[in-house]
mmCIF file with all atom_site columns, C-alpha atoms in Angstrom:
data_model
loop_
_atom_site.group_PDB
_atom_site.id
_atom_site.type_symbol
_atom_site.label_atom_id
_atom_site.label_alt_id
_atom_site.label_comp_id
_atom_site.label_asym_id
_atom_site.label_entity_id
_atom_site.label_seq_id
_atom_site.pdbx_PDB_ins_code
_atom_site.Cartn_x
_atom_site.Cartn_y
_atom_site.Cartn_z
_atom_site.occupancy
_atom_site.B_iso_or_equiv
_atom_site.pdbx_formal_charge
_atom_site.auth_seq_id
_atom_site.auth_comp_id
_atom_site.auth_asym_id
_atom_site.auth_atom_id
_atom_site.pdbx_PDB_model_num
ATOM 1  C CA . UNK A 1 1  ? 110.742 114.059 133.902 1.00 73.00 ? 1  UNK A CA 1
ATOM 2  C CA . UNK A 1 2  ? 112.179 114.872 130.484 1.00 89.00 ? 2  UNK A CA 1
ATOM 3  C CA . UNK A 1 3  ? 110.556 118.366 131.003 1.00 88.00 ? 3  UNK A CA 1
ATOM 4  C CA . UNK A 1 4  ? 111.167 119.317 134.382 1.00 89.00 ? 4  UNK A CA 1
ATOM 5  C CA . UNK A 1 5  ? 114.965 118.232 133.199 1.00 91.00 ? 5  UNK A CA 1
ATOM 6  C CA . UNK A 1 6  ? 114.707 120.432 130.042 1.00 92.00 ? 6  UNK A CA 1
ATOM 7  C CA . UNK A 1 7  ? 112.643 123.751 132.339 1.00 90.00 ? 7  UNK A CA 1
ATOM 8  C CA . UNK A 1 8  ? 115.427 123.172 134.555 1.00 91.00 ? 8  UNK A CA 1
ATOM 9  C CA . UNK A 1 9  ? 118.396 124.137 131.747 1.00 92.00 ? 9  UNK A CA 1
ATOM 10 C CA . UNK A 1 10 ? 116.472 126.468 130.229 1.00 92.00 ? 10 UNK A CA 1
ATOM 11 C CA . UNK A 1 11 ? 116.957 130.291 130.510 1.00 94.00 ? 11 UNK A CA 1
ATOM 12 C CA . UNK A 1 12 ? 115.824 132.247 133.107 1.00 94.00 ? 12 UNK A CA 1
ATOM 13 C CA . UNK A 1 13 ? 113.250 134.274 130.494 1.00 93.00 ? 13 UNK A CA 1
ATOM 14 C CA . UNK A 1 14 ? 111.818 130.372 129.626 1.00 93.00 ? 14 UNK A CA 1
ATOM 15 C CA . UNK A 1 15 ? 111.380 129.498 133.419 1.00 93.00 ? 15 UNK A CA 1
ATOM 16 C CA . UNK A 1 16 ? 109.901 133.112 134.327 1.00 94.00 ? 16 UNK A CA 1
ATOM 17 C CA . UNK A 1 17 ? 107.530 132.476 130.965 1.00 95.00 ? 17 UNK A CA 1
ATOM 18 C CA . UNK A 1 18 ? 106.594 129.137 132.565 1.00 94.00 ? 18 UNK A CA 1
ATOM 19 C CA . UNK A 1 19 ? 106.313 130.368 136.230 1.00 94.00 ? 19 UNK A CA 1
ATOM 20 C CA . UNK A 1 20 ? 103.539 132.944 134.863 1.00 95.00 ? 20 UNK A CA 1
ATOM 21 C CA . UNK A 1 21 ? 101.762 130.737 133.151 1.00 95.00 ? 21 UNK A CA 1
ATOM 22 C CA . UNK A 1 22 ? 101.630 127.842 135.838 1.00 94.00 ? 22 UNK A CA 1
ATOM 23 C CA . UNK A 1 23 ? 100.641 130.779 138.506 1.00 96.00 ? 23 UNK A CA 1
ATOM 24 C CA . UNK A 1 24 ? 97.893  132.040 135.948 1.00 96.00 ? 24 UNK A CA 1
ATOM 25 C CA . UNK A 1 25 ? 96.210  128.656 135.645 1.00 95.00 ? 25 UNK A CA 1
ATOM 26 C CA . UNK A 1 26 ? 96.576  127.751 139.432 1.00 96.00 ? 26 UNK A CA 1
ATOM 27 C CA . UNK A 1 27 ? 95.023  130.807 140.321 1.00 96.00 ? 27 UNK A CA 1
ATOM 28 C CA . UNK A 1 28 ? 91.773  130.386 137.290 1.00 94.00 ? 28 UNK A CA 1
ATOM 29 C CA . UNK A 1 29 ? 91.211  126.911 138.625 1.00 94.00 ? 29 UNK A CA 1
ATOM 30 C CA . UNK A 1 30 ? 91.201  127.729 142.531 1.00 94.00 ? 30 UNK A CA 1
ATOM 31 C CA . UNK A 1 31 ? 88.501  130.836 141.338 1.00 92.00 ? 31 UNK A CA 1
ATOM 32 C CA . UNK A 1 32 ? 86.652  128.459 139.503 1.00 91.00 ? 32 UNK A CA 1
ATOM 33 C CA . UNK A 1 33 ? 85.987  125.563 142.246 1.00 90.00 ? 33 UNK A CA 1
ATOM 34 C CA . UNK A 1 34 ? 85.864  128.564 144.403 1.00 89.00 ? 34 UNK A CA 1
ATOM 35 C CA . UNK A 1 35 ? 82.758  130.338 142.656 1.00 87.00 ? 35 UNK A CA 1
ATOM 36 C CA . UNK A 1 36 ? 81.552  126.703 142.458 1.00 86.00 ? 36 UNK A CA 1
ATOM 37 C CA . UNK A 1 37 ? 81.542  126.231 146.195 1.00 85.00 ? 37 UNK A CA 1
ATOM 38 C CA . UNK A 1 38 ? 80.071  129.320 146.609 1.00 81.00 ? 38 UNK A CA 1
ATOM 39 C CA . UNK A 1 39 ? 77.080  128.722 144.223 1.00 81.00 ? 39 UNK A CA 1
ATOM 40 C CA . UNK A 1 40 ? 76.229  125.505 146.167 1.00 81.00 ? 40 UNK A CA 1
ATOM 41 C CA . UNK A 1 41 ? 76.173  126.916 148.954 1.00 78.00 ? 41 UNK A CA 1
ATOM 42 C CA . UNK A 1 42 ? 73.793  130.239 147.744 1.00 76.00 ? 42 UNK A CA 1
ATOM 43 C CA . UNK A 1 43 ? 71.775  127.245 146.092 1.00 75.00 ? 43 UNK A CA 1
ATOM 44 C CA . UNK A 1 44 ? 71.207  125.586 149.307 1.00 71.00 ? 44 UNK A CA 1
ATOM 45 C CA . UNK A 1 45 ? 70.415  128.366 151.283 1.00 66.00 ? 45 UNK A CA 1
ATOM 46 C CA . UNK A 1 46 ? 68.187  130.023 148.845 1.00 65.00 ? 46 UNK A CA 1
ATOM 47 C CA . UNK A 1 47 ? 65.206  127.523 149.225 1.00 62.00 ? 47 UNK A CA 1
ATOM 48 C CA . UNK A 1 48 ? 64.932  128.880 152.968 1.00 63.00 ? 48 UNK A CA 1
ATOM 49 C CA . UNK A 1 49 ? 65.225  132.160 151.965 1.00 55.00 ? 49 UNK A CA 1
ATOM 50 C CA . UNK A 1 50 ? 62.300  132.139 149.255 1.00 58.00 ? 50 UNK A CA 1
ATOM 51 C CA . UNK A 1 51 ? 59.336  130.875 151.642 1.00 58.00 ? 51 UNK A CA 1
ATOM 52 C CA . UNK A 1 52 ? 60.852  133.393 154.662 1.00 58.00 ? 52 UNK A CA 1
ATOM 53 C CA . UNK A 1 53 ? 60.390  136.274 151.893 1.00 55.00 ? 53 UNK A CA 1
ATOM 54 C CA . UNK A 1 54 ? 56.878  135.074 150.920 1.00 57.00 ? 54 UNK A CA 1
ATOM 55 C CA . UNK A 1 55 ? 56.427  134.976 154.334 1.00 60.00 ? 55 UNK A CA 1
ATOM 56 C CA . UNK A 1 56 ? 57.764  138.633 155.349 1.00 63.00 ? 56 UNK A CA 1
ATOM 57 C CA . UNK A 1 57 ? 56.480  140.077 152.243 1.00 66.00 ? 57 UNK A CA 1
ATOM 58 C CA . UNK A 1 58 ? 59.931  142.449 151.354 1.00 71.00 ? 58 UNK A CA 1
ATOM 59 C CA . UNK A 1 59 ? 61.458  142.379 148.045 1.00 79.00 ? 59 UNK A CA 1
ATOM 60 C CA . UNK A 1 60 ? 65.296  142.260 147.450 1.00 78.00 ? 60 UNK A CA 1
ATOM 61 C CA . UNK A 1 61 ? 64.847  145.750 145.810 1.00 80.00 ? 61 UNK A CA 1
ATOM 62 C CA . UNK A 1 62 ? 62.584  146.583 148.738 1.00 84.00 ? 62 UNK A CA 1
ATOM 63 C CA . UNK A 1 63 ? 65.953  145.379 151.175 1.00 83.00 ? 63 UNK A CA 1
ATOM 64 C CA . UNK A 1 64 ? 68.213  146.903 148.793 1.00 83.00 ? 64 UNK A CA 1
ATOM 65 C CA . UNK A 1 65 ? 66.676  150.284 148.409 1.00 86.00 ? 65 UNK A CA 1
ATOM 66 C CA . UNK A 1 66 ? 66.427  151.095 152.516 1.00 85.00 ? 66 UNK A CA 1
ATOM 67 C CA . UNK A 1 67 ? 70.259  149.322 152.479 1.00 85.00 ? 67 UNK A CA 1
ATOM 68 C CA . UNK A 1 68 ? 71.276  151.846 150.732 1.00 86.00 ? 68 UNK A CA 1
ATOM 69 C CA . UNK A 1 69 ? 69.421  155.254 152.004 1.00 87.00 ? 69 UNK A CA 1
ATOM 70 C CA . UNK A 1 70 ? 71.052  153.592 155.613 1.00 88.00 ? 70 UNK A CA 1
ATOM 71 C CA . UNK A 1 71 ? 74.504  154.035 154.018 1.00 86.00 ? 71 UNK A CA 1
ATOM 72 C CA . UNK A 1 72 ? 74.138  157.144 151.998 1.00 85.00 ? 72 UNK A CA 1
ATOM 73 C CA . UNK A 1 73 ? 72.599  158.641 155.377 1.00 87.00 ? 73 UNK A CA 1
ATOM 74 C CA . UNK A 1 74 ? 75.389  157.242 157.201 1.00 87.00 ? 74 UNK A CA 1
ATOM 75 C CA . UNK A 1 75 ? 78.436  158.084 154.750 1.00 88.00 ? 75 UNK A CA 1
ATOM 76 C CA . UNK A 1 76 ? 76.714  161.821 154.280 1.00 87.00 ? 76 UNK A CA 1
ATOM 77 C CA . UNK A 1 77 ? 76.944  162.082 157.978 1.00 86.00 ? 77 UNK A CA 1
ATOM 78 C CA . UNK A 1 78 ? 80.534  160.866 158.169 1.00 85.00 ? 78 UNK A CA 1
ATOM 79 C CA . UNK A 1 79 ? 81.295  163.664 155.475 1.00 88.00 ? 79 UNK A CA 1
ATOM 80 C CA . UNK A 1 80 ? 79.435  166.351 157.121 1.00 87.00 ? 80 UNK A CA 1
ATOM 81 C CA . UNK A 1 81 ? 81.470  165.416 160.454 1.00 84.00 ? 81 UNK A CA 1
ATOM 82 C CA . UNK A 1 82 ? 84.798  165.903 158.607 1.00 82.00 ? 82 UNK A CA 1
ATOM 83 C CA . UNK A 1 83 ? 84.192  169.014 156.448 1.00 81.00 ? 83 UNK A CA 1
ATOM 84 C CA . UNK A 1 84 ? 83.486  170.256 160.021 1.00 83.00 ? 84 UNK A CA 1
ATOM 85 C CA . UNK A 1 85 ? 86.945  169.424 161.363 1.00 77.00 ? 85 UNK A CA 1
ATOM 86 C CA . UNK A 1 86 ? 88.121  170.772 158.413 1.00 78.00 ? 86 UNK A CA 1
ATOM 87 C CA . UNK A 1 87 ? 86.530  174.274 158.965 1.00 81.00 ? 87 UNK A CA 1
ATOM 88 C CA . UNK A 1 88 ? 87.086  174.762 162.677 1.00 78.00 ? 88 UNK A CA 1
ATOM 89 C CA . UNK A 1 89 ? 89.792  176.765 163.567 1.00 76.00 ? 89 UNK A CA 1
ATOM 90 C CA . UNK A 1 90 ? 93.233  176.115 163.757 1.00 72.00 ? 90 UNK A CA 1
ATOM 91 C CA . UNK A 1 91 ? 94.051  177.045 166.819 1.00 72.00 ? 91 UNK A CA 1
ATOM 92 C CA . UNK A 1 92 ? 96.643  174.496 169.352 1.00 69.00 ? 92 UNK A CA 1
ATOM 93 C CA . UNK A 1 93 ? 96.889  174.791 173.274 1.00 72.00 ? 93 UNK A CA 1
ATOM 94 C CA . UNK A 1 94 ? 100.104 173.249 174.119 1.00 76.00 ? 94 UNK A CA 1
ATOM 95 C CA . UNK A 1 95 ? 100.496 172.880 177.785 1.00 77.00 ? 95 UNK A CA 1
ATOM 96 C CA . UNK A 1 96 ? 103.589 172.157 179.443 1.00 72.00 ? 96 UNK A CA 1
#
C-alpha cells in the first residue's frame, strides 16, 4: 500500500514512467502465454498432420511452392486488371 500511496503523490513524469513500464510487461506476459497456447495447440495437431502427409505424399515445400505460384498468379492478375483501368481512356458520360 505504501507504494500505490507514494505512485499516487508522485509527479506526473514518475506515474507516466510507471504506466509504461506496467503496460510493457502486461503486454510481454499476455504474448508469452499466448505463443504458449499456440504451441500446444500446433503440438497437438501436428501428430495428425504427420501420418496424413505420409499418407498424401506432399511436402510442406511441395504445399508451399504451388501456394505461392496461386498467389503470384492471382496478385499479377489483380495488377494487370488495374494498370488496365489505368490506361483506358478518360472519357465520362454524364446523363441527366
Amino acid at each position: 500500500m505504501n507504494f500505490l500511496k507514494r505512485l499516487q503523490e508522485s509527479e506526473e513524469n514518475v506515474k507516466r514512467r510507471w504506466l509504461i513500464l506496467g503496460s510493457a510487461v502486461m503486454m510481454i506476459l499476455v504474448v508469452f502465454i499466448w505463443l504458449n497456447y499456440f504451441n500446444t495447440l500446433v503440438q497437438q495437431a501436428s501428430a495428425p498432420a504427420q501420418t496424413e502427409q505420409a499418407e498424401r505424399g506432399l511436402t510442406f515445400w511441395q504445399t508451399f511452392k504451388s501456394g505461392l505460384g496461386i498467389v503470384f498468379q492471382t496478385a499479377g492478375s489483380k495488377i494487370k486488371y488495374w494498370f488496365e483501368i489505368a490506361r483506358s481512356p478518360k472519357s465520362y458520360s454524364i446523363n441527366p
